[in-house]
């Protein structure tokens, strides 16, 4: 492996206690916790002990959602005031869905793909009860979806194109710019699920003109199960009135008015009390990602995943991710005979990956992994795969 940029590059390994337990290649699922998250949680508890009244809202809680939202916005390529934190990605998508009146006799078609996370399918299935027509663009190989097929599915009846920017099952990455362009020319909006992209790729929400981005902090952002996020294109915000709402979305929440008047800011996409401890816990991860820099993180990801793809192909393994870097996110999926057992054997040897049905292993190097770790992990996988006996043995 040629390490072009790693010589002057601080991988911040000391800041992640989990890395001492083995080779962590799980950033598509569970990012390691930064050491500073513990301090942030303790500081939060200390402050909580000192609050004796509603002053907590005025002194810190109210502005925290905004602060975290703006930090996430930067990582998505969006401006301040474009992100409202959410309980999780599924709720964020439901908020988007609740902005549309599918049964009003107008546009009611929603375009998704077969490679999206299951929440997407469940949420759009539920919207069918309100009149949504869901068009799922098929994948022939379970790895990618031809761009032309997505573009062809967008027509004058489409209200929304809702798909993963990077797929959780193959790491397939769509051409966001082309999809937004086609959708807007047909009068439709676009929501991109960027959960598997944010923190490992350079995202360009504003440049793409994307209408919504959704995701969360637990994976590539090293932020734990703290919060989800919803980016809404600033010029679009005031046109939308989500049905999934609550008092925090009101223009004057503390007026306790009986009638809804949506906040003029991105807070109009909030619901109720924010997850304050969660918001404290995700800041350390966001700090590290910003300090290391997305350009460098993305370059490292490209370099190592390219090497892993080459290694897999050289050994005749089944690659369940696209070959081309431009079509791939930060993970490499490898089809193996018995994925659960292979993942368990790897864990015994301190290589931590996971698996999904009809996908195989999901393997994700992040900026904190050394080149040696990536090399060792692939070598150990080779040994495990050639040890047929070991794979057959019941524990
Ligand atoms: C691409 C993608 N979208 C959505 C989700 C679900 O996120 P949440 O649990 O925040 O709803 C996941 C979780 O793995 C995911 O990978």
XYZ file of C-alpha atoms and ligand atoms in Angstrom:
411
model
C 0.000 0.000 0.000
C 1.428 3.411 -0.895
C 0.976 5.843 1.960
C 1.024 9.217 0.206
C -0.503 11.421 2.862
C -0.033 9.480 6.043
C 3.455 10.715 6.979
C 2.306 14.025 8.476
C -1.065 12.769 9.443
C -2.128 12.433 13.086
C -4.729 9.661 13.232
C -5.770 10.733 16.753
C -5.717 7.105 17.897
C -4.990 8.043 21.518
C -8.348 9.739 21.656
C -10.302 6.519 21.024
C -9.947 4.014 23.920
C -11.841 1.331 21.947
C -9.021 1.056 19.409
C -6.876 -0.735 21.988
C -9.176 -3.776 21.824
C -8.524 -4.667 18.195
C -8.899 -3.578 14.577
C -12.041 -1.496 14.379
C -13.505 -1.586 10.852
C -17.087 -0.894 11.851
C -17.611 2.781 11.093
C -20.608 1.980 8.858
C -22.351 0.748 12.005
C -20.826 1.916 15.274
C -18.054 4.503 15.424
C -15.651 4.289 18.389
C -16.315 6.650 21.281
C -13.859 9.558 21.687
C -12.289 9.830 25.135
C -13.554 13.421 25.404
C -17.172 12.219 25.217
C -16.892 10.917 28.789
C -15.716 14.352 30.009
C -18.522 16.047 28.114
C -21.099 13.758 29.743
C -19.661 14.423 33.205
C -19.689 18.177 32.587
C -23.307 17.865 31.470
C -24.265 15.971 34.659
C -22.430 18.525 36.834
C -24.304 21.359 35.173
C -27.607 19.492 35.484
C -27.059 19.130 39.240
C -26.698 22.876 39.523
C -29.878 23.775 37.624
C -32.644 24.559 40.104
C -35.203 25.964 37.699
C -35.989 26.363 34.037
C -32.775 28.370 33.720
C -31.292 25.275 32.040
C -33.222 26.120 28.903
C -32.113 29.735 28.836
C -28.493 29.128 29.780
C -27.590 26.181 27.612
C -30.172 23.696 26.449
C -31.968 25.905 23.961
C -28.920 26.920 22.018
C -27.306 23.459 22.056
C -29.550 22.016 19.313
C -28.717 25.000 17.161
C -24.996 24.702 17.837
C -24.900 20.975 17.024
C -27.112 21.575 13.962
C -24.685 24.187 12.626
C -21.692 21.915 13.245
C -23.371 19.092 11.312
C -24.416 21.513 8.546
C -20.758 22.329 7.886
C -19.944 18.635 7.449
C -22.813 18.280 4.976
C -21.731 21.271 2.891
C -24.624 23.407 4.123
C -24.909 26.871 5.679
C -25.620 27.763 9.313
C -29.310 27.502 10.015
C -29.894 24.639 7.574
C -29.899 21.678 10.005
C -32.369 20.773 12.749
C -31.276 17.917 15.003
C -33.734 15.024 15.223
C -34.145 11.977 17.486
C -32.855 9.716 14.672
C -32.806 9.306 10.891
C -36.114 7.476 10.692
C -37.891 10.354 12.434
C -36.055 12.832 10.189
C -37.431 11.041 7.114
C -40.903 10.934 8.642
C -40.706 14.705 9.163
C -39.907 15.096 5.452
C -42.788 12.788 4.505
C -45.118 14.820 6.704
C -44.453 17.930 4.584
C -46.317 16.417 1.592
C -50.074 16.128 0.888
C -50.096 13.009 -1.234
C -53.860 12.763 -1.519
C -54.528 16.320 -2.621
C -54.987 15.369 -6.268
C -51.587 16.655 -7.298
C -48.223 14.979 -7.342
C -48.112 11.837 -5.249
C -45.292 9.673 -6.645
C -42.267 8.959 -4.438
C -39.186 7.447 -6.107
C -36.921 5.257 -3.935
C -34.508 2.413 -4.698
C -34.061 -1.220 -3.728
C -30.781 -0.382 -1.982
C -32.196 1.993 0.616
C -32.246 1.261 4.335
C -35.399 -0.628 5.445
C -36.760 2.390 7.378
C -37.190 4.074 4.000
C -39.377 1.233 2.749
C -41.445 1.140 5.963
C -41.974 4.894 6.040
C -43.077 5.099 2.398
C -45.295 2.046 2.791
C -47.031 3.911 5.620
C -47.466 7.015 3.418
C -49.431 4.913 0.923
C -52.308 5.118 3.406
C -52.294 8.881 2.774
C -52.264 8.480 -1.015
C -48.547 8.234 -1.830
C -47.583 6.058 -4.823
C -44.213 4.484 -4.224
C -41.938 3.559 -7.111
C -38.964 1.421 -6.066
C -36.190 1.499 -8.683
C -34.817 -2.043 -8.970
C -31.205 -3.161 -8.736
C -30.173 -6.042 -11.031
C -27.217 -7.163 -8.948
C -28.022 -5.956 -5.416
C -24.969 -3.701 -5.657
C -25.922 -0.692 -7.787
C -28.893 0.966 -9.457
C -28.320 2.379 -12.949
C -28.513 6.174 -12.843
C -30.612 6.262 -16.047
C -33.195 4.051 -14.376
C -33.502 6.479 -11.454
C -33.723 9.477 -13.786
C -36.349 7.779 -15.973
C -38.508 7.067 -12.932
C -38.790 10.796 -12.138
C -41.765 12.305 -13.979
C -44.307 15.105 -13.762
C -46.289 13.247 -11.066
C -43.258 12.862 -8.774
C -43.290 14.920 -5.609
C -40.165 13.467 -4.004
C -37.093 11.385 -4.813
C -36.008 9.707 -1.576
C -32.855 7.608 -1.701
C -29.575 6.824 -0.021
C -26.596 8.862 -1.107
C -24.519 5.825 -0.128
C -26.200 2.461 0.360
C -25.854 0.653 3.712
C -25.743 -2.711 1.901
C -23.285 -2.228 -0.953
C -21.747 1.207 -0.339
C -23.096 2.188 -3.776
C -23.038 5.976 -4.138
C -25.494 7.798 -6.383
C -24.780 10.853 -8.541
C -26.523 13.408 -6.326
C -26.091 16.340 -8.690
C -27.663 14.537 -11.662
C -30.618 13.341 -9.589
C -31.292 16.776 -8.086
C -31.078 18.365 -11.545
C -33.567 15.933 -13.066
C -35.917 16.100 -10.057
C -35.975 19.892 -10.012
C -36.568 20.109 -13.746
C -39.584 17.816 -13.260
C -40.799 19.925 -10.289
C -39.920 17.321 -7.624
C -37.839 17.579 -4.448
C -34.985 15.293 -3.310
C -34.140 13.810 0.086
C -30.764 12.087 0.336
C -30.012 9.686 3.184
C -26.407 10.621 3.927
C -25.982 8.443 7.015
C -23.357 6.313 5.247
C -21.592 9.341 3.705
C -21.360 12.126 6.284
C -18.017 12.006 8.070
C -16.209 9.989 5.390
C -17.008 11.814 2.121
C -16.998 15.485 1.212
C -20.665 16.354 0.876
C -21.980 19.357 -1.066
C -25.574 19.863 0.047
C -25.650 23.470 -1.103
C -23.779 22.943 -4.376
C -25.957 19.993 -5.332
C -29.075 22.009 -4.530
C -30.398 19.030 -2.530
C -33.639 19.803 -0.713
C -33.185 17.548 2.311
C -30.378 15.467 3.818
C -30.990 13.029 6.679
C -28.692 10.915 8.850
C -27.260 10.566 12.326
C -24.105 10.640 14.418
C -23.387 7.065 15.514
C -21.379 5.843 12.536
C -18.709 7.811 10.629
C -19.135 10.882 12.852
C -17.948 9.022 15.990
C -20.791 10.692 17.879
C -22.659 7.768 19.425
C -26.413 7.191 19.371
C -26.860 10.872 20.122
C -28.994 12.377 17.445
C -30.228 12.376 13.909
C -30.198 15.395 11.631
C -32.370 16.971 8.991
C -30.905 19.454 6.516
C -33.474 21.560 4.688
C -32.428 23.833 1.813
C -32.700 27.331 3.322
C -34.886 28.797 0.528
C -37.354 25.924 0.892
C -37.789 26.000 4.668
C -40.556 28.590 4.972
C -42.722 26.817 2.331
C -43.021 23.647 4.430
C -45.359 22.884 7.331
C -44.516 19.403 8.700
C -47.393 17.434 10.230
C -44.898 15.644 12.465
C -44.354 18.569 14.806
C -44.536 19.846 18.401
C -44.103 22.803 20.696
C -40.386 23.317 19.970
C -41.274 23.999 16.315
C -43.462 26.959 17.330
C -42.287 30.494 16.618
C -42.636 31.289 20.338
C -42.477 27.995 22.244
C -42.672 29.637 25.648
C -45.823 31.570 24.749
C -47.685 28.230 24.986
C -50.141 29.461 22.360
C -53.058 27.237 21.296
C -52.493 27.769 17.563
C -49.478 26.619 15.617
C -47.264 29.297 14.131
C -44.202 27.576 12.698
C -40.829 29.086 13.602
C -39.364 31.075 10.698
C -36.080 29.163 11.126
C -35.060 25.531 10.644
C -36.468 24.937 14.165
C -39.863 24.585 12.424
C -38.749 20.987 11.720
C -38.284 20.141 15.442
C -40.802 18.351 17.646
C -40.385 18.288 21.446
C -37.625 18.412 24.071
C -34.255 17.718 22.464
C -32.031 14.861 23.618
C -29.694 17.086 25.650
C -27.307 14.374 26.966
C -27.035 12.985 23.450
C -26.152 16.373 22.039
C -23.364 16.741 24.610
C -22.034 13.293 23.776
C -21.675 13.880 20.029
C -19.614 17.082 20.126
C -16.252 15.357 20.715
C -16.641 13.258 17.568
C -17.656 16.275 15.493
C -14.599 18.166 16.807
C -12.232 15.377 15.749
C -13.783 14.938 12.304
C -13.577 18.688 11.676
C -10.018 18.936 12.942
C -8.749 16.005 10.890
C -10.666 17.428 7.931
C -13.056 15.803 5.490
C -10.748 16.268 2.517
C -8.055 14.204 4.208
C -10.513 11.652 5.589
C -12.079 11.145 2.156
C -8.668 10.811 0.484
C -7.592 8.192 3.036
C -10.838 6.330 2.543
C -10.376 6.266 -1.243
C -6.780 5.090 -0.976
C -7.489 2.240 1.427
C -10.795 1.040 -0.060
C -9.148 0.952 -3.515
C -6.422 -1.230 -2.065
C -8.982 -3.501 -0.357
C -10.976 -3.876 -3.598
C -7.796 -4.817 -5.476
C -6.861 -7.298 -2.761
C -10.312 -8.908 -2.872
C -10.309 -9.198 -6.672
C -6.752 -10.551 -6.782
C -7.853 -13.325 -4.424
C -10.938 -14.120 -6.494
C -13.343 -13.012 -3.759
C -16.863 -11.854 -4.493
C -16.974 -8.064 -4.295
C -20.448 -6.877 -3.301
C -19.597 -3.182 -3.696
C -19.002 -1.180 -6.882
C -15.433 -1.330 -8.193
C -15.155 2.349 -9.115
C -14.217 4.770 -6.346
C -16.642 7.406 -7.625
C -19.497 4.948 -7.237
C -18.550 3.831 -3.743
C -18.692 5.203 -0.198
C -16.297 4.272 2.621
C -17.101 0.560 2.945
C -16.146 -2.582 1.051
C -18.589 -5.501 1.065
C -17.283 -9.005 0.496
C -19.499 -11.997 -0.181
C -18.440 -15.017 1.882
C -19.943 -18.467 2.307
C -21.013 -18.132 5.929
C -20.971 -14.461 6.848
C -22.064 -14.726 10.521
C -19.452 -17.380 11.244
C -16.741 -15.556 9.295
C -17.465 -12.345 11.230
C -17.326 -14.318 14.502
C -13.983 -15.912 13.540
C -12.608 -12.472 12.676
C -13.790 -11.093 16.024
C -11.926 -13.923 17.802
C -8.816 -12.587 16.091
C -9.699 -9.023 17.120
C -10.837 -7.856 13.701
C -14.212 -6.170 14.103
C -16.503 -6.062 11.067
C -20.165 -7.017 10.625
C -22.385 -8.710 8.062
C -25.821 -8.340 6.505
C -28.054 -10.950 4.833
C -27.279 -11.415 1.107
C -24.475 -8.849 1.420
C -21.708 -10.648 3.260
C -19.113 -8.792 5.297
C -19.138 -5.018 5.616
C -15.633 -3.650 6.176
C -14.913 0.025 6.753
C -11.532 1.657 7.332
C -11.717 5.168 8.798
C -9.056 7.840 9.363
C -8.009 6.351 12.727
C -7.055 2.964 11.226
C -3.402 2.520 10.343
C -2.356 1.028 7.002
C -0.942 -1.931 8.945
C -4.333 -2.587 10.500
C -6.042 -2.583 7.100
C -3.406 -4.909 5.679
C -3.501 -7.226 8.708
C -7.296 -7.390 8.641
C -7.354 -8.484 4.999
C -4.607 -11.018 5.622
C -6.494 -12.460 8.616
C -9.669 -12.590 6.511
C -7.723 -14.560 3.891
C -6.608 -17.025 6.563
C -10.111 -17.368 7.997
C -11.607 -17.906 4.535
C -9.102 -20.596 3.629
C -9.620 -22.396 6.961
C -12.801 -24.222 5.855
C -12.587 -26.494 8.862
C -12.542 -23.528 11.261
C -15.572 -22.037 9.538
C -17.479 -25.306 9.897
C -16.676 -25.932 13.576
C -19.560 -25.236 15.940
C -18.579 -23.386 19.124
C -28.304 4.489 5.379
C -29.035 4.370 6.695
N -30.185 5.042 6.864
C -30.872 4.956 8.004
C -30.446 4.179 9.047
C -31.281 4.113 10.297
O -30.986 5.165 11.142
P -31.791 5.494 12.471
O -31.623 4.343 13.404
O -31.125 6.753 12.980
O -33.220 5.729 12.112
C -29.248 3.473 8.934
C -28.749 2.661 10.052
O -27.935 1.779 9.943
C -28.529 3.556 7.707
O -27.386 2.871 7.513
